[in-house]
mmCIF file of C-alpha atoms in Angstrom:
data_model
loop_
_atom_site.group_PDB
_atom_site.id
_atom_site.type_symbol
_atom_site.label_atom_id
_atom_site.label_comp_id
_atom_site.label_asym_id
_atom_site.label_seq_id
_atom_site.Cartn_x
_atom_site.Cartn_y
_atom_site.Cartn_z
ATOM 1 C CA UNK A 20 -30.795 -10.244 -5.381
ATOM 2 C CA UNK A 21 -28.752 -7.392 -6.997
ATOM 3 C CA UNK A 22 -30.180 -4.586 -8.408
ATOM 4 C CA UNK A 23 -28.552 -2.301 -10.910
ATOM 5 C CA UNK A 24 -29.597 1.062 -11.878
ATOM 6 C CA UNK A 25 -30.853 2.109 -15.257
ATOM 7 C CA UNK A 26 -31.213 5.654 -17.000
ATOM 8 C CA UNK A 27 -34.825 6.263 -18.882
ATOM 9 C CA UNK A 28 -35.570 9.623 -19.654
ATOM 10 C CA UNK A 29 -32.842 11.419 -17.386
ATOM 11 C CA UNK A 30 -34.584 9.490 -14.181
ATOM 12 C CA UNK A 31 -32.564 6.385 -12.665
ATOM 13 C CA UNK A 32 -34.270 3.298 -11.589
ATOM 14 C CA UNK A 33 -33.229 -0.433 -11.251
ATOM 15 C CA UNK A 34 -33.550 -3.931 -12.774
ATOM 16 C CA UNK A 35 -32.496 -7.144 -11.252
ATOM 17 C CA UNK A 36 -29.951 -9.598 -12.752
ATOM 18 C CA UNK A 37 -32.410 -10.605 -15.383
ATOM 19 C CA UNK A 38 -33.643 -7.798 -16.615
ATOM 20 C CA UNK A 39 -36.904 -7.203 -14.824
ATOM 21 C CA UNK A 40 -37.376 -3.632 -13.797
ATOM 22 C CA UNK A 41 -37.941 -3.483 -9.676
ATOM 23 C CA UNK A 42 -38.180 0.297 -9.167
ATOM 24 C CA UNK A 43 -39.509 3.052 -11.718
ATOM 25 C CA UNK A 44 -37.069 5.280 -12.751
ATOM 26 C CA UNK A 45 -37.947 8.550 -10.587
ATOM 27 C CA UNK A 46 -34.587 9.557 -8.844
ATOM 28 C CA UNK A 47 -32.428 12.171 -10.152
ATOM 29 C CA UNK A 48 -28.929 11.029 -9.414
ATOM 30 C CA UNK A 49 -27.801 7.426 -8.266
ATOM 31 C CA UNK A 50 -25.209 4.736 -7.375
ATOM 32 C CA UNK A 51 -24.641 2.352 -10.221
ATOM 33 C CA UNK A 52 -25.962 -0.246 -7.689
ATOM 34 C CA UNK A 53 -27.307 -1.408 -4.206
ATOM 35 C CA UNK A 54 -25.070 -2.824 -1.365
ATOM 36 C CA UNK A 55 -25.994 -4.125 1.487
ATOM 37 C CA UNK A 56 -29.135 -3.546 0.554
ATOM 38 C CA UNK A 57 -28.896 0.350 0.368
ATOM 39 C CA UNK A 58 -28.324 2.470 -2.495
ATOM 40 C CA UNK A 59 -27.401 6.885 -2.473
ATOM 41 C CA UNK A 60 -30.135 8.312 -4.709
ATOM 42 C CA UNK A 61 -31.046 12.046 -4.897
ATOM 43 C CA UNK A 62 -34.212 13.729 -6.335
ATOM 44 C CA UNK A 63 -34.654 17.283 -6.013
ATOM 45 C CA UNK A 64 -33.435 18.557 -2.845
ATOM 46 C CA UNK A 65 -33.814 15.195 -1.551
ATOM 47 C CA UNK A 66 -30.611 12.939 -0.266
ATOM 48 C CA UNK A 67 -30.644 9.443 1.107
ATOM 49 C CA UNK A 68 -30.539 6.207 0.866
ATOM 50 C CA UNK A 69 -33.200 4.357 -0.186
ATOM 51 C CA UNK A 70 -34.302 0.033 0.044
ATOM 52 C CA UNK A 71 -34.554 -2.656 -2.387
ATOM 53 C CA UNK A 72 -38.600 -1.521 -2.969
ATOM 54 C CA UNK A 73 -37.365 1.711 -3.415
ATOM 55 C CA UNK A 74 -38.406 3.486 -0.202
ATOM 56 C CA UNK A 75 -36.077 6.381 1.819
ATOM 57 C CA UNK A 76 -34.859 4.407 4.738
ATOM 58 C CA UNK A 77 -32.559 7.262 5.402
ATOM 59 C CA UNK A 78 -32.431 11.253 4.887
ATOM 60 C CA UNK A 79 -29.384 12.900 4.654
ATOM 61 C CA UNK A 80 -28.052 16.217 4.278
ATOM 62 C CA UNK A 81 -27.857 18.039 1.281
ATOM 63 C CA UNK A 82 -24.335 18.616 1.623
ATOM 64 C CA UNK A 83 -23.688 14.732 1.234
ATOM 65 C CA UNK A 84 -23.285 15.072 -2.494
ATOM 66 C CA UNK A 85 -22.478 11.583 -3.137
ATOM 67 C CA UNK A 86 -22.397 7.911 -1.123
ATOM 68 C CA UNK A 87 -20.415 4.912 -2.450
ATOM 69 C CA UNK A 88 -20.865 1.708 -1.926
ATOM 70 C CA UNK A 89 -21.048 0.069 1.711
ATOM 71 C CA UNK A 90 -19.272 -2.793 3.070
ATOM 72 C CA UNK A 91 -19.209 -3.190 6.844
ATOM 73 C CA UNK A 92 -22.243 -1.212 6.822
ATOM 74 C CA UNK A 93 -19.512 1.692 6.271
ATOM 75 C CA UNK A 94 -19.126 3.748 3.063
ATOM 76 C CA UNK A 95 -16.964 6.835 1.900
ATOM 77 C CA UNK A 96 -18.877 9.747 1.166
ATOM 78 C CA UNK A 97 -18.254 12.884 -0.661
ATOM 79 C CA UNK A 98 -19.574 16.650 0.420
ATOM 80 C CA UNK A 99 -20.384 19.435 -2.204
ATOM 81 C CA UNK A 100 -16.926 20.698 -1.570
ATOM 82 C CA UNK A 101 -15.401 17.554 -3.164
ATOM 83 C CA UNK A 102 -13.989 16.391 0.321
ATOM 84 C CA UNK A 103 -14.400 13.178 1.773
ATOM 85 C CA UNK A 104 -15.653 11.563 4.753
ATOM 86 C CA UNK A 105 -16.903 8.188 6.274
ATOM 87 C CA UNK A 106 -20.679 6.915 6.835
ATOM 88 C CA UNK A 107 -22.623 4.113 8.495
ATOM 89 C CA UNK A 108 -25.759 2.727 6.557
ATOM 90 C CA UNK A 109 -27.973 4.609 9.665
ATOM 91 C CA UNK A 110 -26.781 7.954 8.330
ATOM 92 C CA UNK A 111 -24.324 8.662 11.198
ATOM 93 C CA UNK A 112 -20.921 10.604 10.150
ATOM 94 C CA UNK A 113 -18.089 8.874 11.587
ATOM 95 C CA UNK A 114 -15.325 10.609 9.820
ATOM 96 C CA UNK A 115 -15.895 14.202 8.828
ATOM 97 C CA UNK A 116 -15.631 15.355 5.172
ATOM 98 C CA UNK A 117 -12.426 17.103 5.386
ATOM 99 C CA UNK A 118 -9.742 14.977 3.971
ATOM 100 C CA UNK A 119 -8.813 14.723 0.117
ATOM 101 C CA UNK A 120 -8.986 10.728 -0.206
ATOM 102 C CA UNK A 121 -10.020 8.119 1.478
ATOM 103 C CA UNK A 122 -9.285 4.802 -0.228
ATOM 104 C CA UNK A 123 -11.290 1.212 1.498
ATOM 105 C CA UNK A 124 -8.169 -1.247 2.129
ATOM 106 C CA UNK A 125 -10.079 -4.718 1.976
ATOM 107 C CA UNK A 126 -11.798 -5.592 4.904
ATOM 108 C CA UNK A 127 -9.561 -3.306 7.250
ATOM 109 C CA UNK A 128 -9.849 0.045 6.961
ATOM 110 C CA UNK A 129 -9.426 3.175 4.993
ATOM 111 C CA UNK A 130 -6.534 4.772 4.176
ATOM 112 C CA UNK A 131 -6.627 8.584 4.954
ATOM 113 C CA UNK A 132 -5.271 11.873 3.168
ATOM 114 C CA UNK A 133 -5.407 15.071 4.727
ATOM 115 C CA UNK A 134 -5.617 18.326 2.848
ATOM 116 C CA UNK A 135 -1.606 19.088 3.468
ATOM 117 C CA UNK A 136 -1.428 15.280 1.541
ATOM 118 C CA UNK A 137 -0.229 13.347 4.954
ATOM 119 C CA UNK A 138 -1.660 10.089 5.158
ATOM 120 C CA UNK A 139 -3.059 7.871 7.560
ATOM 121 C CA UNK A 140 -5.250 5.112 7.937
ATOM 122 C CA UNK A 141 -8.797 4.614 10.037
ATOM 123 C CA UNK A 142 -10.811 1.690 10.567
ATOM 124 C CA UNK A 143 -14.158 0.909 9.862
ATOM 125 C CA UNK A 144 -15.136 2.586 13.571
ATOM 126 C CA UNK A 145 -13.561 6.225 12.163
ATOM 127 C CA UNK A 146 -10.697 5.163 14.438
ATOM 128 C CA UNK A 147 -7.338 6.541 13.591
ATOM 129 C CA UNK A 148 -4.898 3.167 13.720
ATOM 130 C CA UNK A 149 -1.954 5.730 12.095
ATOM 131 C CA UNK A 150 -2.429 9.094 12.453
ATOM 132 C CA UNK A 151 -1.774 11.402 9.232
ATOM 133 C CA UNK A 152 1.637 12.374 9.637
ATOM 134 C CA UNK A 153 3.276 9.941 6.955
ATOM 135 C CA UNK A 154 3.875 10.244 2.754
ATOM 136 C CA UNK A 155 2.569 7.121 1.969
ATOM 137 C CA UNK A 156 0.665 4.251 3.906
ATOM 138 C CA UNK A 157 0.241 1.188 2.408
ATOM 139 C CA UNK A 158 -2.781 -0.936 3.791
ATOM 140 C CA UNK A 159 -1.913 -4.185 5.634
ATOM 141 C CA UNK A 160 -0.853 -7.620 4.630
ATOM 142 C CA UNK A 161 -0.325 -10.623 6.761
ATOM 143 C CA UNK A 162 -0.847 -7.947 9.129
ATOM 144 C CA UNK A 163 1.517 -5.853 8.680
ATOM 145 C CA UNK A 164 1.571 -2.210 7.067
ATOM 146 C CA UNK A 165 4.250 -0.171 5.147
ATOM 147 C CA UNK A 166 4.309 3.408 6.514
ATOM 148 C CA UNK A 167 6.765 5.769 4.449
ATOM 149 C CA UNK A 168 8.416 9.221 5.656
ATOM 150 C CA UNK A 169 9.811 11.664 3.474
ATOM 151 C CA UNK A 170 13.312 8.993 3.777
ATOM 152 C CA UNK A 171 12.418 5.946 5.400
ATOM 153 C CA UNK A 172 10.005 2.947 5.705
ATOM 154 C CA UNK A 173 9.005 1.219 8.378
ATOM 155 C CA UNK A 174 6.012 -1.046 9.316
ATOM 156 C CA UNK A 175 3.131 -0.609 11.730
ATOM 157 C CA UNK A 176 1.083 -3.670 13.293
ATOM 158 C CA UNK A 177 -2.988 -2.787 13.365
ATOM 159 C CA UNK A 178 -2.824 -1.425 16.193
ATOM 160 C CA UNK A 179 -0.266 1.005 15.069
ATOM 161 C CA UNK A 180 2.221 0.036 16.913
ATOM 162 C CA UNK A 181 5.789 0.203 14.986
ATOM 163 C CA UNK A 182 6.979 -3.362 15.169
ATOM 164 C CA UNK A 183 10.049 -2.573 12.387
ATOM 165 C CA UNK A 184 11.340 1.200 12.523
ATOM 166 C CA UNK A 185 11.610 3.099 9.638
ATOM 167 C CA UNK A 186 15.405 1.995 8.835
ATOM 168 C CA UNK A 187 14.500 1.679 5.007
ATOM 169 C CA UNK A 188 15.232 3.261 2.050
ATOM 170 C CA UNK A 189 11.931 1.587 0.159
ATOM 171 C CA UNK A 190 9.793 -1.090 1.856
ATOM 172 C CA UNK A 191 7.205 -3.533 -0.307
ATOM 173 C CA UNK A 192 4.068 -5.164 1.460
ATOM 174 C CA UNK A 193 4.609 -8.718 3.395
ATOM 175 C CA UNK A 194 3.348 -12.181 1.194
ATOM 176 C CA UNK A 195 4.259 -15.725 1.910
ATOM 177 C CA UNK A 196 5.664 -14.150 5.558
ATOM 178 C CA UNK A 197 8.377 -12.349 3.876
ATOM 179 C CA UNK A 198 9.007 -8.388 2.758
ATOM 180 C CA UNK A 199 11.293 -6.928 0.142
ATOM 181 C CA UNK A 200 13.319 -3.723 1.331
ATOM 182 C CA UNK A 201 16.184 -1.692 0.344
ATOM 183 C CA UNK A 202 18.750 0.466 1.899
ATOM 184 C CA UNK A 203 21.102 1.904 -0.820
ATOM 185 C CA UNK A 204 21.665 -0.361 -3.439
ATOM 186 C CA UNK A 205 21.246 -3.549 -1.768
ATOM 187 C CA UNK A 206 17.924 -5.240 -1.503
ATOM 188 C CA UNK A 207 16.652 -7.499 1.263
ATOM 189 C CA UNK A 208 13.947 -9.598 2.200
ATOM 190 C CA UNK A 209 13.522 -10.040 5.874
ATOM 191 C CA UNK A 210 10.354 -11.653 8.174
ATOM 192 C CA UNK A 211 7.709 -9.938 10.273
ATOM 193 C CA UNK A 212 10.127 -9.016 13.250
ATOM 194 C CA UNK A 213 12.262 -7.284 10.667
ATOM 195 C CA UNK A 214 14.838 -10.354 10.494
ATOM 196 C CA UNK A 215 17.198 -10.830 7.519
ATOM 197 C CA UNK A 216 16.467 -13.642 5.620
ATOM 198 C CA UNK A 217 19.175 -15.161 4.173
ATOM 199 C CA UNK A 218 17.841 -18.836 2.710
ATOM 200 C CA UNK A 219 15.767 -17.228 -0.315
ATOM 201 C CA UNK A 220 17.323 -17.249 -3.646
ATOM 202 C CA UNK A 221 16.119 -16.471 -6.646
ATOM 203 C CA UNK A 222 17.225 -15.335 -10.533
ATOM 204 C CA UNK A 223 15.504 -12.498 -10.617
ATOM 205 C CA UNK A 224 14.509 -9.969 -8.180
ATOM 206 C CA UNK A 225 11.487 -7.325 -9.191
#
């Protein structure tokens, strides 16, 4: 069942989907709800995550300020100095807090900023799949992900690997096994080995 938190008095606690309140507001500061069956709470000094009865099941430092949500049994994290980081449900950092965003793509990954705003993206493991050295990254579809330099687009496979250079003036994200691009003026949709295709019309391109 879910379990969504409530404010009485200043203290948060939780209620399930109808209503019924499941743990006593007592915690000072937490997520608006549980996933996978763990919720960030903080009372006091106190920092952790805590079960659906309401119980610590893990302690973390202080300096963990604040614990979104988990999927994977992974969730982004933020420290007291606003930075962010990646951690498992055990309470194991497996990306540092020292990057300005990290933003969950789906299912796989996290795309990365660093503090000189290169990005990147990670997976679920804390694995860098693109390292931050690129303006923009794009999360995949169909496989496929849209990495942008400071002049060109290209596309990466998931395991980094450039399968289309960056020969592109602006690139959009693969659908239906085709990708819009651009060079100049002209626009282009070509297939995931970075083909032209030609058999595609339509009245309006956006």
């Amino acid at each position: 069942h879910e379990l969504y938190r409530i404010q009485v008095g200043g203290k948060c606690g939780f209620i399930n989907e109808y209503g019924k309140l499941v743990i006593e507001p007592q915690f000072d500061r937490a997520y608006w709800q549980f996933t996978d069956s763990v919720c960030f709470v903080t009372v006091g000094e106190r920092h952790g995550l805590i079960n659906t009865d309401g119980d610590f099941v893990v302690e973390l430092d202080s300096s963990i300020d604040w614990v979104k949500w988990f999927q994977n049994d992974v969730a982004t994290f933020y420290d007291t100095n606003l930075k962010m980081g990646l951690i498992k449900k055990t309470g194991e950092v497996v990306l540092p807090a020292i990057y300005n965003e990290i933003i969950r793509d789906e299912d796989d990954g996290f795309v990365v900023e660093d503090t000189l705003g290169n990005r990147g993206y990670v997976n679920y493991r804390g694995e860098f799949i693109v390292p931050c050295m690129y303006d923009d990254v794009k999360g995949f579809e169909e496989g496929l992900m849209v990495v942008a330099t400071s002049n060109n687009c290209g596309y990466v496979d998931t395991t980094g690997t450039f399968v289309i250079d960056t020969i592109y003036d602006e690139a959009r994200d693969f659908g239906e096994g085709i990708a819009r691009v651009k060079n100049g003026d002209n626009w282009q949709f070509i297939d995931h080995q970075g083909k032209v295709v030609t058999n595609i019309n339509y009245d309006e391109i956006l």
